[in-house]
Coordinates of N, CA and C in Angstrom, one line a residue:
K3 N 0.8 -1.2 0.0 CA 0.0 0.0 0.0 C 0.9 1.2 0.0
Y4 N 0.5 2.2 -0.8 CA 1.3 3.5 -0.9 C 0.7 4.5 0.1
D5 N 1.6 5.2 0.8 CA 1.2 6.3 1.6 C 1.0 7.5 0.8
N6 N 0.4 8.5 1.3 CA 0.2 9.8 0.6 C 1.4 10.6 0.6
L7 N 2.4 10.2 -0.1 CA 3.7 10.8 -0.1 C 4.2 11.1 -1.6
I8 N 5.0 12.0 -1.7 CA 5.7 12.2 -3.0 C 7.2 11.8 -2.7
F9 N 7.6 10.8 -3.5 CA 9.0 10.3 -3.3 C 9.9 11.2 -4.1
Q10 N 10.8 11.9 -3.5 CA 11.8 12.8 -4.1 C 13.2 12.3 -3.9
N11 N 14.0 12.2 -4.9 CA 15.4 11.8 -4.8 C 16.2 12.9 -5.5
E12 N 17.1 13.5 -4.9 CA 17.9 14.5 -5.5 C 18.8 13.9 -6.5
G13 N 18.8 14.5 -7.7 CA 19.7 14.1 -8.8 C 19.2 12.8 -9.5
V14 N 18.0 12.4 -9.2 CA 17.5 11.2 -9.9 C 16.5 11.6 -11.0
R15 N 16.5 10.9 -12.1 CA 15.6 11.2 -13.2 C 14.2 11.1 -12.9
F16 N 13.8 10.1 -12.1 CA 12.4 9.8 -11.9 C 12.0 10.0 -10.4
N17 N 10.9 10.6 -10.2 CA 10.3 10.7 -8.8 C 8.9 10.0 -9.0
Y18 N 8.3 9.7 -7.8 CA 7.0 9.0 -7.8 C 6.0 9.7 -6.9
I19 N 4.8 9.8 -7.4 CA 3.7 10.5 -6.6 C 2.7 9.4 -6.3
A20 N 2.6 9.1 -5.0 CA 1.7 8.0 -4.6 C 0.3 8.6 -4.5
G21 N -0.7 7.8 -4.9 CA -2.1 8.3 -4.8 C -3.0 7.2 -4.4
K22 N -4.1 7.6 -3.8 CA -5.2 6.7 -3.4 C -6.3 6.8 -4.5
V23 N -6.9 5.6 -4.8 CA -8.0 5.5 -5.8 C -9.2 6.0 -5.1
E24 N -9.8 7.1 -5.7 CA -11.1 7.7 -5.2 C -12.3 7.1 -5.9
K25 N -12.1 6.7 -7.2 CA -13.2 6.2 -8.0 C -12.6 5.3 -9.0
K26 N -13.3 4.2 -9.4 CA -12.8 3.2 -10.4 C -14.0 2.6 -11.1
N27 N -13.7 2.2 -12.3 CA -14.7 1.4 -13.0 C -13.9 0.3 -13.8
W28 N -14.6 -0.8 -14.1 CA -13.9 -1.9 -14.9 C -14.9 -2.6 -15.8
T29 N -16.1 -2.0 -16.0 CA -17.1 -2.7 -16.8 C -17.5 -1.9 -18.0
L30 N -16.9 -0.7 -18.2 CA -17.3 0.2 -19.3 C -16.3 0.0 -20.5
P31 N -16.7 0.5 -21.7 CA -15.7 0.4 -22.8 C -14.5 1.2 -22.6
N32 N -14.6 2.3 -21.8 CA -13.4 3.2 -21.6 C -13.3 3.4 -20.1
N33 N -12.6 2.5 -19.4 CA -12.5 2.5 -18.0 C -11.4 3.5 -17.5
I34 N -11.7 4.1 -16.4 CA -10.8 5.1 -15.8 C -10.7 4.9 -14.3
I35 N -9.7 5.4 -13.7 CA -9.7 5.6 -12.2 C -9.4 7.0 -11.9
I36 N -9.8 7.5 -10.8 CA -9.6 8.8 -10.3 C -8.7 8.7 -9.1
L37 N -7.5 9.4 -9.1 CA -6.6 9.4 -8.0 C -6.6 10.7 -7.3
N38 N -6.3 10.7 -6.0 CA -6.4 11.9 -5.1 C -5.1 12.7 -5.3
R39 N -4.6 12.8 -6.4 CA -3.4 13.6 -6.7 C -3.7 14.4 -8.0
G40 N -3.2 15.7 -7.9 CA -3.5 16.6 -9.1 C -2.4 17.5 -9.4
E41 N -2.7 18.6 -10.0 CA -1.8 19.6 -10.5 C -1.0 20.2 -9.3
K42 N -1.6 20.4 -8.1 CA -0.9 20.9 -7.0 C 0.2 19.9 -6.5
D43 N 0.1 18.7 -6.8 CA 1.1 17.6 -6.4 C 2.1 17.4 -7.5
G44 N 2.0 18.2 -8.6 CA 3.0 18.0 -9.7 C 2.6 17.1 -10.8
V45 N 1.3 16.6 -10.8 CA 0.8 15.7 -11.8 C 0.5 16.5 -13.1
K46 N 0.9 15.8 -14.2 CA 0.6 16.4 -15.5 C 0.0 15.3 -16.4
K47 N -0.6 15.8 -17.5 CA -1.2 14.8 -18.5 C 0.0 14.0 -19.1
N48 N -0.4 12.7 -19.4 CA 0.5 11.8 -20.1 C 1.5 11.2 -19.2
M49 N 1.5 11.4 -17.9 CA 2.4 10.7 -17.0 C 1.9 9.2 -16.8
G50 N 2.9 8.3 -16.7 CA 2.6 6.9 -16.5 C 2.1 6.6 -15.1
V51 N 1.3 5.6 -15.0 CA 0.8 5.2 -13.7 C 0.9 3.7 -13.5
F52 N 1.4 3.2 -12.3 CA 1.5 1.8 -12.1 C 1.3 1.5 -10.6
N53 N 1.2 0.3 -10.2 CA 1.2 -0.1 -8.8 C 2.1 -1.3 -8.7
N54 N 2.1 -2.0 -7.5 CA 3.0 -3.1 -7.3 C 2.8 -4.3 -8.3
N55 N 1.6 -4.3 -8.9 CA 1.3 -5.4 -9.8 C 1.5 -5.1 -11.3
G56 N 1.9 -3.9 -11.6 CA 2.1 -3.5 -13.0 C 1.6 -2.2 -13.5
V57 N 1.5 -2.1 -14.8 CA 1.0 -0.9 -15.4 C -0.5 -0.7 -15.2
V58 N -0.9 0.5 -14.8 CA -2.3 0.9 -14.6 C -2.8 1.6 -15.8
G59 N -2.1 2.7 -16.2 CA -2.5 3.5 -17.4 C -1.7 4.8 -17.5
I60 N -2.4 5.8 -18.1 CA -1.8 7.1 -18.3 C -2.7 8.2 -17.8
V61 N -2.1 9.2 -17.2 CA -2.9 10.3 -16.8 C -3.5 11.0 -18.0
S62 N -4.9 11.2 -18.0 CA -5.6 11.7 -19.2 C -6.2 13.1 -18.9
N63 N -6.5 13.4 -17.6 CA -7.0 14.7 -17.2 C -6.6 15.0 -15.8
I64 N -6.5 16.3 -15.5 CA -6.1 16.7 -14.1 C -6.9 17.9 -13.7
T65 N -7.1 18.0 -12.4 CA -7.6 19.2 -11.7 C -6.6 19.5 -10.7
N66 N -6.8 20.5 -9.8 CA -5.9 20.9 -8.8 C -5.6 19.7 -7.8
H67 N -6.7 18.9 -7.5 CA -6.5 17.9 -6.4 C -6.7 16.5 -6.9
F68 N -7.1 16.3 -8.1 CA -7.3 14.9 -8.6 C -6.8 14.7 -10.0
C69 N -6.6 13.5 -10.4 CA -6.3 13.2 -11.8 C -7.1 11.9 -12.3
E70 N -7.4 12.0 -13.5 CA -8.1 10.9 -14.2 C -7.1 10.0 -14.9
V71 N -7.1 8.7 -14.8 CA -6.2 7.8 -15.4 C -6.9 6.9 -16.4
T72 N -6.6 7.0 -17.6 CA -7.2 6.1 -18.6 C -6.4 4.8 -18.4
T73 N -7.1 3.7 -18.1 CA -6.4 2.5 -17.7 C -6.1 1.6 -19.0
L74 N -5.4 0.5 -18.7 CA -5.1 -0.5 -19.8 C -6.4 -1.1 -20.3
I75 N -7.5 -1.1 -19.5 CA -8.8 -1.7 -19.9 C -9.7 -0.6 -20.4
S76 N -9.2 0.1 -21.5 CA -9.9 1.1 -22.2 C -9.8 0.8 -23.7
Q77 N -10.8 1.0 -24.5 CA -10.7 0.7 -25.9 C -9.8 1.6 -26.6
Y78 N -9.4 2.8 -26.0 CA -8.5 3.7 -26.6 C -7.0 3.5 -26.3
T79 N -6.7 2.6 -25.3 CA -5.4 2.4 -24.9 C -4.6 1.4 -25.8
R80 N -3.4 1.8 -26.2 CA -2.5 0.9 -26.9 C -1.1 1.0 -26.3
V81 N -0.5 -0.1 -26.0 CA 0.8 -0.1 -25.4 C 1.8 -0.9 -26.2
L82 N 2.9 -0.4 -26.6 CA 4.0 -1.1 -27.2 C 4.6 -2.0 -26.1
T83 N 4.9 -3.3 -26.5 CA 5.3 -4.2 -25.5 C 6.7 -4.9 -25.8
S84 N 7.2 -5.5 -24.8 CA 8.3 -6.4 -24.9 C 7.9 -7.7 -24.2
I85 N 8.4 -8.8 -24.8 CA 8.1 -10.2 -24.3 C 9.3 -10.8 -23.7
K86 N 9.3 -11.2 -22.5 CA 10.4 -11.9 -21.9 C 10.2 -13.4 -22.1
T87 N 10.9 -14.0 -23.1 CA 10.8 -15.4 -23.4 C 12.1 -16.1 -22.9
K88 N 12.1 -17.4 -23.1 CA 13.4 -18.2 -22.7 C 14.5 -17.8 -23.6
D89 N 14.2 -17.1 -24.7 CA 15.3 -16.7 -25.6 C 15.8 -15.3 -25.3
G90 N 15.2 -14.6 -24.3 CA 15.5 -13.3 -24.0 C 14.4 -12.3 -24.1
M91 N 14.7 -11.0 -24.1 CA 13.7 -9.9 -24.1 C 13.5 -9.5 -25.6
L92 N 12.3 -9.5 -26.1 CA 12.0 -9.2 -27.5 C 11.0 -8.0 -27.5
D93 N 11.4 -6.9 -28.2 CA 10.4 -5.8 -28.4 C 9.4 -6.2 -29.5
E94 N 8.3 -6.6 -29.1 CA 7.3 -7.1 -30.0 C 5.9 -6.8 -29.6
G95 N 5.0 -6.4 -30.5 CA 3.6 -6.4 -30.2 C 3.0 -5.1 -29.7
V96 N 1.7 -5.1 -29.8 CA 0.9 -4.0 -29.3 C -0.3 -4.6 -28.4
L97 N -0.3 -4.1 -27.2 CA -1.4 -4.6 -26.3 C -2.6 -3.7 -26.4
K98 N -3.8 -4.3 -26.5 CA -5.0 -3.6 -26.5 C -6.1 -4.4 -25.8
W99 N -7.1 -3.7 -25.3 CA -8.1 -4.4 -24.6 C -9.3 -4.7 -25.5
D100 N -9.8 -5.9 -25.4 CA -10.9 -6.4 -26.3 C -12.2 -6.1 -25.7
G101 N -12.3 -5.6 -24.4 CA -13.6 -5.3 -23.8 C -14.3 -6.4 -23.2
N102 N -13.7 -7.6 -23.1 CA -14.4 -8.7 -22.6 C -14.2 -8.9 -21.1
S103 N -13.0 -8.7 -20.6 CA -12.7 -9.0 -19.1 C -11.7 -7.9 -18.6
Y104 N -12.0 -7.5 -17.4 CA -11.0 -6.6 -16.7 C -9.7 -7.3 -16.4
K105 N -9.7 -8.6 -16.5 CA -8.4 -9.3 -16.2 C -7.5 -9.6 -17.4
H106 N -8.0 -9.4 -18.6 CA -7.3 -9.8 -19.8 C -7.2 -8.7 -20.8
A107 N -6.2 -8.8 -21.6 CA -6.0 -7.9 -22.8 C -5.4 -8.8 -23.9
T108 N -5.4 -8.2 -25.1 CA -4.9 -9.0 -26.3 C -3.6 -8.3 -26.8
L109 N -2.7 -9.2 -27.1 CA -1.4 -8.8 -27.7 C -1.4 -9.2 -29.1
E110 N -1.2 -8.2 -30.0 CA -1.1 -8.5 -31.4 C 0.1 -8.0 -32.1
G111 N 0.4 -8.5 -33.3 CA 1.6 -8.0 -34.0 C 2.8 -8.8 -33.7
V112 N 2.7 -9.9 -33.0 CA 3.8 -10.8 -32.7 C 4.0 -11.8 -33.7
G113 N 5.1 -11.8 -34.4 CA 5.3 -12.8 -35.5 C 5.4 -14.2 -35.0
N114 N 4.8 -15.2 -35.8 CA 4.8 -16.5 -35.3 C 6.1 -17.3 -35.4
E115 N 7.2 -16.6 -35.8 CA 8.5 -17.1 -35.8 C 9.1 -17.0 -34.4
I116 N 8.5 -16.3 -33.5 CA 9.0 -16.1 -32.2 C 8.6 -17.2 -31.3
N117 N 9.5 -17.7 -30.5 CA 9.2 -18.8 -29.6 C 8.6 -18.3 -28.3
I118 N 7.3 -18.3 -28.2 CA 6.6 -17.9 -27.0 C 6.0 -19.1 -26.3
S119 N 5.8 -18.9 -25.0 CA 5.2 -19.9 -24.1 C 4.2 -19.3 -23.2
I120 N 3.2 -20.1 -22.8 CA 2.3 -19.7 -21.7 C 3.1 -19.4 -20.5
G121 N 2.8 -18.3 -19.8 CA 3.6 -17.8 -18.7 C 4.7 -16.8 -18.9
D122 N 5.0 -16.6 -20.2 CA 6.0 -15.6 -20.6 C 5.5 -14.2 -20.1
S123 N 6.4 -13.4 -19.6 CA 6.0 -12.1 -19.1 C 6.0 -11.0 -20.1
I124 N 5.1 -10.1 -20.0 CA 4.9 -9.0 -20.9 C 5.2 -7.7 -20.1
F125 N 6.0 -6.8 -20.8 CA 6.4 -5.6 -20.2 C 6.2 -4.4 -21.2
T126 N 6.2 -3.2 -20.7 CA 6.2 -2.1 -21.6 C 7.5 -2.1 -22.4
T127 N 7.5 -1.6 -23.6 CA 8.7 -1.7 -24.4 C 9.9 -1.2 -23.7
S128 N 11.0 -1.9 -23.9 CA 12.3 -1.6 -23.1 C 13.1 -0.5 -23.7
D129 N 12.5 0.5 -24.2 CA 13.2 1.7 -24.8 C 13.7 2.5 -23.6
S130 N 15.0 2.5 -23.5 CA 15.7 3.2 -22.3 C 15.4 4.7 -22.3
K131 N 15.0 5.3 -23.3 CA 14.7 6.7 -23.3 C 13.3 7.0 -22.7
S132 N 12.5 6.0 -22.6 CA 11.1 6.3 -22.1 C 11.0 6.1 -20.6
F133 N 10.2 7.0 -20.0 CA 9.9 6.9 -18.6 C 9.0 5.8 -18.3
Y134 N 8.4 5.2 -19.3 CA 7.4 4.2 -19.1 C 7.8 2.9 -19.6
S135 N 9.1 2.6 -19.5 CA 9.7 1.4 -20.1 C 10.0 0.3 -19.1
G136 N 9.9 -1.0 -19.5 CA 10.2 -2.1 -18.7 C 9.4 -2.3 -17.5
I137 N 8.1 -1.8 -17.5 CA 7.2 -2.1 -16.4 C 6.3 -3.3 -16.7
F138 N 6.2 -4.1 -15.8 CA 5.4 -5.4 -15.9 C 3.9 -5.0 -16.3
I139 N 3.4 -5.8 -17.3 CA 2.0 -5.7 -17.7 C 1.2 -6.9 -17.3
G140 N 1.8 -8.1 -17.6 CA 1.1 -9.4 -17.3 C 1.8 -10.6 -17.9
T141 N 1.1 -11.7 -18.0 CA 1.7 -12.9 -18.5 C 0.8 -13.5 -19.6
I142 N 1.4 -14.2 -20.5 CA 0.7 -14.9 -21.6 C -0.1 -16.0 -21.0
S143 N -1.4 -16.0 -21.2 CA -2.3 -17.1 -20.7 C -2.7 -18.1 -21.8
K144 N -2.8 -17.6 -23.0 CA -3.0 -18.5 -24.1 C -2.6 -17.8 -25.4
F145 N -2.4 -18.5 -26.5 CA -2.1 -17.9 -27.8 C -2.5 -18.9 -28.9
N146 N -2.8 -18.3 -30.1 CA -3.2 -19.0 -31.3 C -2.5 -18.4 -32.5
K147 N -2.1 -19.2 -33.5 CA -1.6 -18.6 -34.7 C -2.8 -18.1 -35.5
K148 N -2.7 -16.9 -36.0 CA -3.7 -16.3 -36.9 C -3.5 -17.0 -38.3
T149 N -4.6 -17.4 -38.9 CA -4.6 -18.0 -40.2 C -4.4 -16.9 -41.3
S150 N -4.8 -15.7 -41.0 CA -4.8 -14.6 -42.0 C -3.4 -13.9 -42.1
S151 N -2.5 -14.2 -41.2 CA -1.2 -13.5 -41.2 C -0.2 -14.5 -40.5
N152 N 1.0 -14.1 -40.6 CA 2.1 -14.8 -39.9 C 2.3 -14.3 -38.5
S153 N 1.3 -14.3 -37.7 CA 1.4 -13.7 -36.4 C 0.5 -14.5 -35.4
F154 N 0.7 -14.2 -34.1 CA -0.1 -14.8 -33.1 C -1.2 -13.8 -32.6
K155 N -2.2 -14.4 -32.1 CA -3.2 -13.6 -31.2 C -2.9 -14.1 -29.8
I156 N -2.5 -13.2 -28.9 CA -2.1 -13.7 -27.6 C -3.0 -13.0 -26.5
D157 N -3.5 -13.9 -25.6 CA -4.2 -13.4 -24.5 C -3.3 -13.2 -23.3
V158 N -3.4 -12.0 -22.7 CA -2.5 -11.6 -21.6 C -3.3 -11.5 -20.4
L159 N -2.9 -12.2 -19.3 CA -3.5 -12.0 -18.0 C -2.8 -10.8 -17.4
L160 N -3.6 -9.8 -17.1 CA -3.0 -8.5 -16.6 C -2.6 -8.7 -15.2
G161 N -1.5 -8.0 -14.8 CA -1.0 -8.1 -13.4 C -1.9 -7.3 -12.5
V162 N -2.4 -6.1 -13.0 CA -3.3 -5.3 -12.1 C -4.7 -5.8 -12.1
D163 N -5.2 -5.9 -10.9 CA -6.6 -6.3 -10.7 C -7.4 -5.0 -10.6
F164 N -8.0 -4.6 -11.7 CA -8.7 -3.3 -11.8 C -10.0 -3.2 -11.0
K165 N -10.5 -4.3 -10.7 CA -11.7 -4.4 -9.9 C -11.4 -4.0 -8.4
N166 N -10.2 -4.4 -8.0 CA -9.9 -4.2 -6.6 C -8.7 -3.2 -6.3
I167 N -8.4 -2.4 -7.3 CA -7.3 -1.4 -7.2 C -7.6 -0.4 -6.1
N168 N -6.7 -0.1 -5.2 CA -6.9 0.9 -4.2 C -5.9 2.0 -4.2
S169 N -4.7 1.8 -4.8 CA -3.7 2.8 -4.8 C -2.8 2.6 -6.1
A170 N -2.1 3.7 -6.4 CA -1.2 3.7 -7.6 C -0.2 4.7 -7.4
V171 N 0.9 4.7 -8.3 CA 1.9 5.6 -8.2 C 2.1 6.2 -9.6
I172 N 2.2 7.5 -9.7 CA 2.4 8.3 -10.9 C 3.9 8.5 -11.1
I173 N 4.4 8.3 -12.3 CA 5.8 8.4 -12.6 C 6.1 9.9 -13.1
K174 N 7.0 10.6 -12.4 CA 7.3 11.9 -12.7 C 8.7 11.9 -13.3
D175 N 8.8 12.2 -14.6 CA 10.1 12.3 -15.3 C 10.7 13.7 -15.1
N176 N 11.8 13.8 -14.4 CA 12.5 15.1 -14.1 C 13.2 15.6 -15.3

């Protein structure tokens, strides 16, 4: 659980703003959460949000005291991903939500020449320039080869339980 603190480290690129979830939804086409942190706390649009279990989403709107986070379980969210397989970390695929379950998302654009397995971990793209890179998203729960292309359709079990989320941390890139 995160306290109501802003984690500041002198000379460090990233700081973290902890927040409490004031409102959440997980059954709509465009799910959001509201955190009790806003502009007065240094929150800005497009900051990444995560918790102990992985990626939550991106700050989409702010007021002085609150921010709205568009979550991974929104039809508008797309995340570039990396897959950690037994062959190493591969920058592959785009995660999107299919609207069926708050626990699962779909990973597409992964070529079927890649050796993936159930249980492989999915992270945000490992681009070292990004403030939102290398954060856990979930694990592969099943996959099928698409007949129309040389790629997989992959079901990802999300790390974050959006139905029971109570706190999150906003990433502040200095």
